[in-house]
Amino acid sequence: MGDHAMDDYFLCWNVTGVGEPCDRSLAPPRCPQRDPRTRASRGLPALQESTRGSYDTFLHWLIPHPFTMPVTNQAFVTLGTNDLYCQGALVLGKSLRNFETSRQLVIMVTSEVTSRMRGILGKVFDQVVEVDVLDSADSVRLSLLKRPELGVTFTKIQSWTLTQYTKCVYMDADTIALCNIDELFDREEFSAAPDAGWPDCFNSGVFVFRPSLETFRRLLKYAEDHGSFDGGDQGLLNSFFSNWATADISKHLPFIYNLSISSIYTYSPAFKQFGSEAKVVHFIGTPKPWNCKYNPQTKWIVEEEPLSGSQHLSFLVLWWQTYISDILPLLKEQQEVTGTENKFGMIEFHMKKTPSLESFEEVPEGIPDSKLPDNSSVQPPADVNVQDQDLPSQLQEQPVNQDTIHMGLLVQSASELSLREAEEKLHREEERKKWEEGHIDYMGRHSFENIQKKLDQFLQ
Ligand SMILES: O=c1ccn([C@@H]2O[C@H](COP(=O)(O)OP(=O)(O)O[C@H]3O[C@H](CO)[C@@H](O)[C@H](O)[C@H]3O)[C@@H](O)[C@H]2O)c(=O)[nH]1
Ligand SMILES: [Mn+2]
């Protein structure tokens, strides 16, 4: 346990008696756990009067609580080099917030991330830090992995420059937390979980590290001298922290902190046995959740090619439910702040088939509960064969947030959601606007050759 959190923890332990961990239900008033509205929205029972009046409660009100006291010198860190990956980062950030992390949330972005997206990221993350793109430019090795885009993941090593923090947990933008995972800060650099494909290597989607300019410099030098055996950051980091596999078992994070989605079907008995203990799911490889299509009516993934099993799909659905209940409202807020004429314009971009917008301008008051979207469970539609008991417990209950119901209704009326199409459409609109405003990229996208190519494609 690190730094400030340590003192607070011991204070609490001394007061409540050694051996008796703090009772979260007795947290001080500023703890959202005590707020009846938060409790109701998360499906928690209301606190009983008797627990409020006890001597212990009184002491807890006076003494900082270990679970809610912010630890400002430690952070969860993620990376988004474009608006699509940032959508993933938003879901990750919100999942950490929903489970009341006491650590700071930081996202590193690169120049390609739009100001619109940075504004939204600022609502979830404590810090949005611009970093330079580092690219391994190692197309030969990356093509072995069939993922040419992963060279850009070298940018991840910029995490070591965040020296305002003493310890950090890096998490890929394609991960989601299923519970509070602050205990990861008890670990030391360099801790990570085994990679499902080659368990003597760690997976670089979740790791504990200590920012240091010296380590950053050494990593850069190592990259220059040796490159990366897989072309991405994972190869580089595994070579750099090469004694991870053998030196210190405490630096092996349990697999449940980085449950690779692929292992659900490559070792399904293990998933059956241990899946309910999962704390972080990692949507490694493809497709990423934001590249899948989601149908809000059936509350299930639209399968264009058969995907890998219903448990896999359940996690994708969980991602989408978090997106719909926690991220879409932020997009709407942002829209209102920036005062764009079309109130639901941005939402429209997130729908494949959008019914007429007028019908959503006002959501009628007093809609019976039965008509409200039921976000309370992640279940496949009737024709999808999955046994309830096969699903991890986290997937069987999803909090309903009263504030998101309007948005839920909006989204429920769309037949399919696709973030990729949404972003592409938005990008095209922005390009058109730039062109109309006279910002023409004569040397690049709008060069004569490119325009000629487009015309040829069109005329074919
Ligand atoms: O265009 C991109 C690509 C990646 N990322 C970031 O880099 C991370 C890693 O990329 P991802 O597509 O998630 O890679 P994985 O499918 O998880 O593949 C593996 O291989 C990568 C390259 O070595 C490692 O970075 C991953 O941690 C490892 O799980 C993402 O989550 C993002 O945070 C971007 O921001 N933009
Ligand atoms: Mn990843």
Coordinates of C-alpha atoms and ligand atoms in Angstrom, one line a residue:
M1 CA 0.0 0.0 0.0
G2 CA 1.6 3.3 -1.0
D3 CA 2.2 6.7 0.4
H4 CA -0.9 8.6 1.7
A5 CA -3.2 5.6 1.5
M6 CA -0.9 3.7 3.9
D7 CA -1.3 6.3 6.8
D8 CA -5.0 6.5 6.3
Y9 CA -5.4 2.8 6.3
F10 CA -3.5 2.4 9.6
L11 CA -5.4 5.2 11.2
C12 CA -8.6 3.4 10.4
W13 CA -7.3 0.1 11.6
N14 CA -6.2 1.5 14.9
V15 CA -9.6 3.0 15.6
T16 CA -11.7 0.1 14.5
G17 CA -9.5 -2.5 16.2
V18 CA -6.7 -4.5 14.6
G19 CA -8.0 -7.4 12.5
E20 CA -11.2 -5.6 11.8
P21 CA -11.1 -4.2 8.3
C22 CA -13.0 -0.9 7.8
D23 CA -16.7 -1.3 7.1
R24 CA -17.4 0.5 3.9
S25 CA -21.0 1.1 4.9
L26 CA -19.6 3.4 7.6
A27 CA -17.8 5.7 5.3
P28 CA -17.9 9.5 5.9
P29 CA -20.7 11.5 4.4
R30 CA -18.7 12.6 1.4
C31 CA -18.3 9.0 0.4
P32 CA -20.8 8.3 -2.5
Q33 CA -21.5 5.0 -0.9
R34 CA -23.5 6.8 1.8
D35 CA -25.5 8.9 -0.6
P36 CA -28.9 7.2 -0.8
R37 CA -29.3 8.3 -4.4
T38 CA -26.0 6.7 -5.5
R39 CA -26.8 3.6 -3.4
A40 CA -30.2 3.3 -5.1
S41 CA -28.8 3.8 -8.6
R42 CA -26.3 1.1 -7.9
G43 CA -28.8 -1.3 -6.5
L44 CA -27.3 -1.2 -3.0
P45 CA -29.7 -1.3 0.0
A46 CA -30.2 1.9 1.9
L47 CA -28.1 2.3 5.1
Q48 CA -29.8 1.5 8.3
E49 CA -30.3 4.4 10.8
S50 CA -28.6 2.3 13.5
T51 CA -25.3 2.1 11.6
R52 CA -25.3 5.9 11.2
G53 CA -25.5 6.7 14.9
S54 CA -22.7 4.4 16.2
Y55 CA -19.5 5.5 17.8
D56 CA -17.5 3.9 15.0
T57 CA -19.5 6.0 12.5
F58 CA -18.7 9.1 14.4
L59 CA -15.0 8.3 14.3
H60 CA -15.2 7.4 10.6
W61 CA -16.7 10.8 10.0
L62 CA -13.7 12.5 11.6
I63 CA -11.0 10.3 10.1
P64 CA -10.1 10.1 6.4
H65 CA -11.4 6.9 4.9
P66 CA -8.9 4.6 3.2
F67 CA -11.2 3.8 0.3
T68 CA -12.3 7.3 -0.6
M69 CA -9.3 9.4 0.3
P70 CA -7.8 10.5 -3.1
V71 CA -4.1 9.5 -3.6
T72 CA -2.9 12.3 -5.8
N73 CA 0.6 11.0 -6.5
Q74 CA -0.5 7.8 -8.1
A75 CA -2.4 7.3 -11.3
F76 CA -4.0 4.9 -13.7
V77 CA -2.7 5.8 -17.1
T78 CA -4.0 4.9 -20.6
L79 CA -3.3 6.0 -24.2
G80 CA -5.4 7.1 -27.1
T81 CA -3.8 8.2 -30.4
N82 CA -7.1 8.7 -32.2
D83 CA -10.8 9.4 -31.4
L84 CA -11.8 5.7 -31.8
Y85 CA -9.3 4.4 -29.3
C86 CA -10.3 7.3 -27.0
Q87 CA -13.9 5.9 -26.9
G88 CA -12.4 2.8 -25.4
A89 CA -10.4 4.9 -23.0
L90 CA -13.6 6.7 -21.9
V91 CA -15.2 3.4 -21.0
L92 CA -12.1 2.2 -19.2
G93 CA -11.9 5.5 -17.2
K94 CA -15.6 5.4 -16.3
S95 CA -15.3 1.8 -15.2
L96 CA -12.5 2.8 -12.8
R97 CA -14.5 5.8 -11.5
N98 CA -17.7 3.6 -11.1
F99 CA -15.7 1.4 -8.7
E100 CA -14.5 4.5 -6.8
T101 CA -10.8 4.4 -7.5
S102 CA -8.9 6.6 -5.1
R103 CA -6.2 7.2 -7.7
Q104 CA -5.9 9.8 -10.4
L105 CA -6.9 9.0 -14.0
V106 CA -4.6 10.1 -16.8
I107 CA -4.9 9.7 -20.5
M108 CA -2.0 10.4 -22.9
V109 CA -3.3 11.7 -26.3
T110 CA -1.4 12.5 -29.5
S111 CA -2.1 15.4 -32.0
E112 CA -4.6 13.4 -34.0
V113 CA -7.1 13.4 -31.2
T114 CA -9.7 16.1 -31.8
S115 CA -10.4 19.0 -29.5
R116 CA -14.0 17.7 -29.3
M117 CA -12.8 14.4 -27.9
R118 CA -10.3 16.1 -25.6
G119 CA -13.2 18.0 -24.0
I120 CA -15.1 14.8 -23.4
L121 CA -12.0 13.0 -22.0
G122 CA -11.6 15.9 -19.6
K123 CA -14.9 14.9 -17.9
V124 CA -13.6 11.5 -17.1
F125 CA -9.9 11.9 -16.7
D126 CA -8.1 14.1 -14.2
Q127 CA -5.4 14.9 -16.7
V128 CA -5.3 14.8 -20.5
V129 CA -1.6 14.9 -21.4
E130 CA -0.5 15.5 -25.0
V131 CA 2.5 13.3 -25.9
D132 CA 4.5 12.9 -29.2
V133 CA 3.7 9.9 -31.4
L134 CA 6.5 7.3 -31.2
D135 CA 6.4 4.8 -33.9
S136 CA 8.4 1.6 -34.2
A137 CA 8.0 1.8 -38.0
D138 CA 8.7 -1.9 -38.0
S139 CA 6.3 -3.0 -40.6
V140 CA 8.0 -6.4 -41.3
R141 CA 7.6 -7.6 -37.7
L142 CA 4.2 -6.1 -37.3
S143 CA 3.0 -7.8 -40.4
L144 CA 3.9 -11.1 -38.8
L145 CA 1.3 -10.1 -36.2
K146 CA -1.0 -8.9 -39.1
R147 CA -1.5 -5.6 -37.2
P148 CA 0.4 -2.9 -39.1
E149 CA -1.2 -0.2 -36.9
L150 CA 0.5 -1.4 -33.7
G151 CA 3.8 0.5 -34.4
V152 CA 2.1 3.5 -32.8
T153 CA 1.9 1.6 -29.5
F154 CA 5.5 2.5 -28.9
T155 CA 3.9 5.8 -27.7
K156 CA 3.0 3.8 -24.6
I157 CA 6.5 4.1 -23.3
Q158 CA 5.9 7.9 -22.9
S159 CA 4.1 6.7 -19.7
W160 CA 7.5 6.8 -18.0
T161 CA 7.7 10.6 -18.5
L162 CA 4.7 11.2 -16.2
T163 CA 7.1 12.0 -13.3
Q164 CA 4.5 14.0 -11.4
Y165 CA 3.3 10.5 -10.2
T166 CA 5.5 8.2 -8.1
K167 CA 3.7 5.0 -9.2
C168 CA 1.3 4.2 -12.0
V169 CA -0.8 1.4 -13.4
Y170 CA -0.9 1.5 -17.2
M171 CA -4.0 0.0 -18.8
D172 CA -4.7 -0.3 -22.6
A173 CA -7.7 1.6 -23.9
D174 CA -9.3 -1.8 -24.8
T175 CA -9.5 -2.9 -21.2
I176 CA -12.4 -2.5 -18.7
A177 CA -12.4 -2.9 -14.9
L178 CA -15.0 -5.1 -13.4
C179 CA -14.4 -4.0 -9.8
N180 CA -12.1 -1.8 -7.8
I181 CA -8.5 -2.7 -8.6
D182 CA -6.6 -0.1 -6.5
E183 CA -4.7 -2.9 -4.8
L184 CA -2.5 -3.1 -7.9
F185 CA -0.7 -0.1 -6.5
D186 CA 0.7 -2.4 -3.8
R187 CA 2.9 -4.0 -6.5
E188 CA 6.2 -2.8 -7.7
E189 CA 7.7 -2.0 -11.1
F190 CA 7.7 -4.0 -13.3
S191 CA 4.6 -6.1 -12.6
A192 CA 2.4 -7.5 -15.3
A193 CA 0.3 -10.6 -16.1
P194 CA 1.4 -13.4 -18.4
D195 CA 0.4 -13.2 -22.1
A196 CA -2.1 -15.9 -23.0
G197 CA -0.3 -16.6 -26.2
W198 CA 3.2 -17.0 -24.7
P199 CA 3.1 -17.1 -20.9
D200 CA 6.8 -16.6 -20.4
C201 CA 6.2 -13.1 -21.8
F202 CA 3.9 -10.6 -20.1
N203 CA 1.1 -8.9 -21.8
S204 CA 1.7 -5.2 -21.9
G205 CA -2.0 -4.2 -21.7
V206 CA -1.9 -3.8 -17.9
F207 CA 1.3 -3.1 -15.9
V208 CA 2.6 -1.4 -12.8
F209 CA 5.5 1.0 -13.2
R210 CA 7.3 4.0 -11.7
P211 CA 7.7 7.0 -14.0
S212 CA 11.3 8.0 -14.4
L213 CA 13.0 10.0 -17.1
E214 CA 16.1 7.8 -16.7
T215 CA 14.1 4.6 -17.5
F216 CA 12.4 6.4 -20.4
R217 CA 15.8 7.4 -21.8
R218 CA 17.0 3.8 -21.4
L219 CA 13.9 2.4 -23.1
L220 CA 14.3 4.7 -26.1
K221 CA 17.9 3.8 -26.4
Y222 CA 17.0 0.1 -26.2
A223 CA 14.4 0.5 -28.9
E224 CA 16.9 2.3 -31.1
D225 CA 19.5 -0.4 -30.7
H226 CA 17.4 -3.5 -30.7
G227 CA 13.9 -2.7 -32.0
S228 CA 11.1 -4.9 -30.9
F229 CA 10.7 -8.6 -31.7
D230 CA 7.0 -8.1 -32.4
G231 CA 7.2 -4.6 -33.7
G232 CA 5.0 -3.3 -30.9
D233 CA 5.6 -2.1 -27.4
Q234 CA 5.0 -5.6 -25.9
G235 CA 8.1 -7.0 -27.6
L236 CA 10.2 -4.1 -26.6
L237 CA 9.1 -4.1 -22.9
N238 CA 9.5 -7.9 -22.6
S239 CA 13.1 -7.6 -23.9
F240 CA 13.8 -4.6 -21.6
F241 CA 12.3 -6.2 -18.5
S242 CA 13.7 -9.5 -19.5
N243 CA 14.0 -11.1 -16.0
W244 CA 10.2 -10.7 -15.4
A245 CA 9.6 -14.4 -16.1
T246 CA 12.1 -15.7 -13.5
A247 CA 13.2 -13.1 -11.0
D248 CA 10.3 -12.3 -8.7
I249 CA 6.9 -14.0 -8.6
S250 CA 5.4 -11.0 -6.8
K251 CA 5.8 -9.2 -10.1
H252 CA 3.5 -11.7 -11.9
L253 CA 0.0 -10.2 -11.7
P254 CA -2.7 -12.8 -11.5
F255 CA -4.3 -13.4 -14.9
I256 CA -7.6 -12.1 -13.6
Y257 CA -6.1 -8.6 -13.8
N258 CA -5.7 -8.9 -17.5
L259 CA -8.1 -11.5 -18.7
S260 CA -7.5 -11.8 -22.4
I261 CA -10.8 -12.3 -24.1
S262 CA -9.2 -15.0 -26.3
S263 CA -8.6 -17.3 -23.4
I264 CA -12.3 -17.6 -22.9
Y265 CA -12.4 -20.1 -25.7
T266 CA -8.8 -21.3 -25.9
Y267 CA -9.1 -22.6 -22.3
S268 CA -12.8 -22.6 -21.6
P269 CA -12.8 -25.0 -18.6
A270 CA -10.4 -22.5 -16.8
F271 CA -12.7 -19.7 -17.7
K272 CA -15.7 -21.6 -16.3
Q273 CA -13.7 -22.3 -13.1
F274 CA -12.1 -18.9 -12.5
G275 CA -14.0 -16.5 -14.9
S276 CA -16.2 -15.1 -12.1
E277 CA -13.0 -13.8 -10.3
A278 CA -12.1 -11.6 -13.3
K279 CA -11.2 -8.1 -12.4
V280 CA -10.1 -6.7 -15.7
V281 CA -11.1 -7.9 -19.2
H282 CA -8.8 -7.1 -22.1
F283 CA -10.3 -7.1 -25.6
I284 CA -7.0 -8.1 -27.1
G285 CA -6.6 -8.5 -30.9
T286 CA -9.7 -7.9 -33.0
P287 CA -12.5 -7.0 -33.1
K288 CA -12.4 -4.2 -30.6
P289 CA -15.7 -3.5 -28.9
W290 CA -16.0 -0.1 -30.7
N291 CA -15.7 -1.9 -34.0
C292 CA -18.5 -4.2 -33.2
K293 CA -22.1 -3.2 -33.8
Y294 CA -24.5 -3.3 -30.9
N295 CA -28.3 -3.5 -31.1
P296 CA -29.9 -1.6 -28.3
Q297 CA -33.2 -3.3 -28.8
T298 CA -32.0 -6.9 -28.4
K299 CA -29.1 -5.6 -26.1
W300 CA -26.8 -7.8 -28.0
I301 CA -23.9 -7.7 -30.5
V302 CA -24.7 -7.8 -34.2
E303 CA -22.5 -10.5 -35.5
E304 CA -21.3 -9.8 -39.0
E305 CA -18.9 -12.7 -39.0
P306 CA -19.5 -15.4 -36.3
L307 CA -17.6 -14.2 -33.2
S308 CA -16.1 -16.5 -30.6
G309 CA -18.8 -17.7 -28.2
S310 CA -21.4 -16.2 -26.0
Q311 CA -19.2 -15.3 -23.0
H312 CA -17.0 -13.3 -25.3
L313 CA -20.1 -11.5 -26.6
S314 CA -21.3 -10.9 -23.0
F315 CA -18.2 -8.9 -22.2
L316 CA -18.7 -6.9 -25.4
V317 CA -22.2 -6.2 -24.3
L318 CA -21.0 -5.1 -20.9
W319 CA -18.7 -2.7 -22.7
W320 CA -21.5 -1.3 -24.8
Q321 CA -23.8 -1.0 -21.8
T322 CA -21.2 1.1 -20.0
Y323 CA -20.8 3.1 -23.1
I324 CA -24.5 3.8 -23.4
S325 CA -25.2 4.5 -19.8
D326 CA -22.0 6.5 -18.9
I327 CA -20.4 7.9 -22.0
L328 CA -23.3 8.9 -24.3
P329 CA -24.6 11.3 -21.7
L330 CA -21.2 13.0 -21.6
L331 CA -21.3 13.4 -25.4
K332 CA -24.7 15.0 -25.0
E333 CA -23.5 17.4 -22.3
Q334 CA -20.6 18.4 -24.5
Q335 CA -22.9 19.1 -27.3
E336 CA -25.0 21.4 -25.1
V337 CA -21.9 23.2 -23.8
T338 CA -20.6 23.8 -27.2
G339 CA -24.0 25.0 -28.3
T340 CA -24.3 23.3 -31.6
E341 CA -27.7 23.9 -33.3
N342 CA -28.7 20.3 -33.5
K343 CA -29.2 19.2 -30.0
F344 CA -28.8 15.5 -30.7
G345 CA -26.5 15.9 -33.6
M346 CA -23.7 14.0 -32.0
I347 CA -25.9 11.2 -30.9
E348 CA -27.2 11.0 -34.4
F349 CA -23.7 10.2 -35.5
H350 CA -23.7 7.3 -33.2
M351 CA -26.7 5.7 -34.7
K352 CA -26.9 3.7 -37.9
K353 CA -30.6 4.2 -38.5
T354 CA -31.8 7.3 -36.8
P355 CA -35.6 7.9 -36.4
S356 CA -36.7 11.5 -36.9
L357 CA -34.9 13.6 -34.3
E358 CA -38.1 15.7 -33.5
S359 CA -39.6 12.7 -31.7
F360 CA -36.7 12.8 -29.2
E361 CA -36.7 16.5 -28.4
E362 CA -38.9 16.0 -25.4
V363 CA -39.1 12.7 -23.5
P364 CA -42.6 12.6 -22.0
E365 CA -42.9 12.9 -18.2
G366 CA -44.2 10.1 -16.2
I367 CA -43.2 7.2 -18.4
P368 CA -44.2 4.0 -16.6
D369 CA -41.2 2.1 -15.2
S370 CA -42.0 -0.9 -17.4
K371 CA -41.3 1.2 -20.5
L372 CA -37.9 2.4 -19.3
P373 CA -34.8 0.7 -20.7
D374 CA -33.9 -2.3 -18.7
N375 CA -30.2 -2.0 -18.2
S376 CA -30.2 -4.3 -15.2
S377 CA -28.8 -7.3 -16.8
V378 CA -26.6 -8.4 -19.7
Q379 CA -28.4 -11.3 -21.3
P380 CA -28.4 -12.6 -24.8
P381 CA -31.6 -12.5 -26.8
A382 CA -33.8 -15.6 -26.6
D383 CA -32.3 -17.2 -29.7
V384 CA -28.7 -17.0 -28.4
N385 CA -27.9 -20.1 -26.4
V386 CA -26.1 -19.2 -23.2
Q387 CA -26.6 -20.5 -19.7
D388 CA -27.1 -17.8 -17.1
Q389 CA -24.8 -19.6 -14.7
D390 CA -22.0 -19.6 -17.3
L391 CA -21.8 -15.8 -17.1
P392 CA -19.5 -14.2 -14.6
S393 CA -21.4 -12.6 -11.7
Q394 CA -20.3 -9.1 -12.9
L395 CA -22.3 -9.6 -16.0
Q396 CA -25.5 -10.5 -14.3
E397 CA -26.1 -7.1 -12.7
Q398 CA -25.7 -3.7 -14.1
P399 CA -26.5 -0.5 -12.2
V400 CA -29.3 1.7 -13.7
N401 CA -28.5 5.3 -13.4
Q402 CA -31.6 7.5 -13.4
D403 CA -29.8 10.3 -15.2
T404 CA -29.1 8.2 -18.2
I405 CA -32.6 7.1 -18.8
H406 CA -33.4 9.8 -21.3
M407 CA -30.3 8.9 -23.2
G408 CA -31.2 5.3 -22.9
L409 CA -34.6 6.0 -24.5
L410 CA -32.9 7.8 -27.3
V411 CA -30.5 5.0 -27.9
Q412 CA -33.1 2.3 -27.6
S413 CA -34.8 3.7 -30.5
A414 CA -31.9 3.3 -32.8
S415 CA -31.6 -0.1 -34.4
E416 CA -27.8 -0.4 -34.5
L417 CA -24.9 1.5 -33.0
S418 CA -21.5 1.6 -34.7
L419 CA -18.8 3.9 -33.4
R420 CA -16.6 3.3 -36.4
E421 CA -19.2 4.5 -38.8
A422 CA -20.0 7.4 -36.5
E423 CA -16.4 8.5 -36.3
E424 CA -15.9 8.2 -40.0
K425 CA -19.0 10.2 -40.7
L426 CA -17.9 12.9 -38.2
H427 CA -14.4 12.9 -39.7
R428 CA -15.8 13.4 -43.2
E429 CA -18.0 16.3 -42.0
E430 CA -15.1 18.0 -40.3
E431 CA -13.0 17.6 -43.5
R432 CA -15.7 19.1 -45.5
K433 CA -16.0 22.0 -43.1
K434 CA -12.3 22.6 -43.3
W435 CA -12.4 22.5 -47.0
E436 CA -15.3 25.0 -47.1
E437 CA -13.4 27.3 -44.7
G438 CA -10.5 27.3 -47.1
H439 CA -8.1 25.0 -45.1
I440 CA -7.1 22.9 -48.0
D441 CA -4.3 20.4 -47.6
Y442 CA -2.7 20.8 -51.1
M443 CA 0.3 18.6 -50.3
G444 CA -1.5 15.8 -48.5
R445 CA -5.1 14.5 -48.5
H446 CA -6.3 17.1 -51.1
S447 CA -3.4 16.8 -53.4
F448 CA -4.1 16.5 -57.1
E449 CA -3.1 12.8 -57.1
N450 CA -5.5 12.0 -54.2
I451 CA -8.4 13.8 -55.8
Q452 CA -7.7 12.1 -59.1
K453 CA -7.7 8.7 -57.3
K454 CA -11.0 9.5 -55.7
L455 CA -12.5 10.5 -59.0
D456 CA -11.2 7.4 -60.7
Q457 CA -12.8 5.2 -57.9
F458 CA -16.0 7.1 -58.3
L459 CA -16.1 6.7 -62.1
Q460 CA -15.3 3.0 -62.1
Ligands
LIG1 O1 -4.0 3.1 -33.3 C1 -3.8 2.9 -32.1 C2 -3.4 1.6 -31.6 C3 -3.2 1.4 -30.2 N1 -3.4 2.5 -29.3 C4 -3.2 2.3 -27.9 O2 -2.3 1.2 -27.7 C5 -2.9 0.2 -27.0 C6 -2.4 -1.2 -27.5 O3 -3.0 -1.5 -28.7 P1 -4.1 -2.6 -28.9 O4 -4.8 -2.5 -30.2 O5 -4.9 -2.6 -27.6 O6 -3.2 -3.9 -28.9 P2 -3.6 -5.4 -28.4 O7 -4.6 -6.0 -29.4 O8 -4.0 -5.4 -27.0 O9 -2.2 -6.2 -28.7 C7 -1.1 -6.6 -27.9 O10 0.1 -6.0 -28.6 C8 0.3 -4.6 -28.5 C9 1.5 -4.3 -29.3 O11 2.7 -4.8 -28.7 C10 0.4 -4.2 -27.1 O12 0.4 -2.8 -27.0 C11 -0.8 -4.7 -26.3 O13 -0.8 -4.3 -24.9 C12 -1.0 -6.2 -26.5 O14 -2.1 -6.7 -25.7 C13 -4.4 0.5 -27.2 O15 -5.2 -0.2 -26.2 C14 -4.4 2.0 -27.1 O16 -4.3 2.4 -25.8 C15 -3.8 3.7 -29.8 O17 -4.1 4.6 -29.0 N2 -4.0 3.9 -31.2
MN2 MN -5.0 -4.0 -25.9

